[in-house]
Amino acid sequence: MNQIFDIHRFTLTLRLEIAERGRNYLLMASLMAFAMTVLMVPVTMSREFSGFREVLHFFSLFLILLFGGSLFTSGALAQYTTSATGISGLMIPASTTEKFLSSLLFNLLFLVPLLCFYWWLHYYTLETANANLTNQAFKYHPMPADIVNYTTFGYFGIHACVFLGSIFFKKNAYIKTAVIAIGIAFVVSVANTIIAINFTGNPAKVTALPLSGWKLWYYNEDGSAAKWQFASIYYYLPLSDNLLLMAQLVTGAFVILLWMCAFYQLKEREI
């Protein structure tokens, strides 16, 4: 019998995962979907524009989808890290590959439908709200395609980091992973911003997220005929199609690399 991967043994591992954690998966997913609905549907219940209701969509994205989802992912491989559950988990008669793939599969079955549900609800509710507005001069603005793509790739990158942290750290895995991930993201963002400032003539304001285009604002506040001809100028420098594809490939490779690191951590795990 194949000691690395056997479909019958993998099926039994999946059934064990469903028996032990399936109910928690379903309850957590239902709770998050309900919370997103509560925050995002109110925008359709008024015929007047409300900036607060629009902000609730972003609140739902960051607090529920990213934060809540990452809290769930932090337990994906946690059963192999503590002495209370680790010994029984490691003694399951299945290969490391089968244990890893079962945890990863169930994690993705949790994350992907929630992400799809969020984007569908976001566009559906805002479209419905715009159709019901009495004053069409003020409308809700769904997230543009570039933000959707960036957020989606970032979503899987964040969860891949937390997935690795769930097996890499034995205690306080989520907190330690968050500190390291935020620290790295901060350093990369600062470096990217510095590059954007130096290459674009020191703009008054710049937004330069990693692996994305640059948004630049130039102001001439004193009114003197100085560097710029107009009081304010805005530029958006998007990534070219080739650079965008490369950024997406790099992000995808990074996610796969983190999953591979989690696999080898599980393979070397000892209680």
PDB file of N, CA and C in Angstrom, residues 47 125 217:
ATOM      1  N   ARG A  47     -34.138  54.883   1.077  1.00  0.00           N
ATOM      2  CA  ARG A  47     -34.088  55.516  -0.232  1.00  0.00           C
ATOM      3  C   ARG A  47     -33.171  56.737  -0.251  1.00  0.00           C
ATOM      4  N   THR A 125     -26.284  44.116  -3.017  1.00  0.00           N
ATOM      5  CA  THR A 125     -26.932  45.087  -2.141  1.00  0.00           C
ATOM      6  C   THR A 125     -26.706  46.524  -2.614  1.00  0.00           C
ATOM      7  N   TRP A 217      -0.809  62.495  -5.438  1.00  0.00           N
ATOM      8  CA  TRP A 217      -1.422  63.808  -5.400  1.00  0.00           C
ATOM      9  C   TRP A 217      -0.332  64.865  -5.238  1.00  0.00           C
TER      10      TRP A 217
END
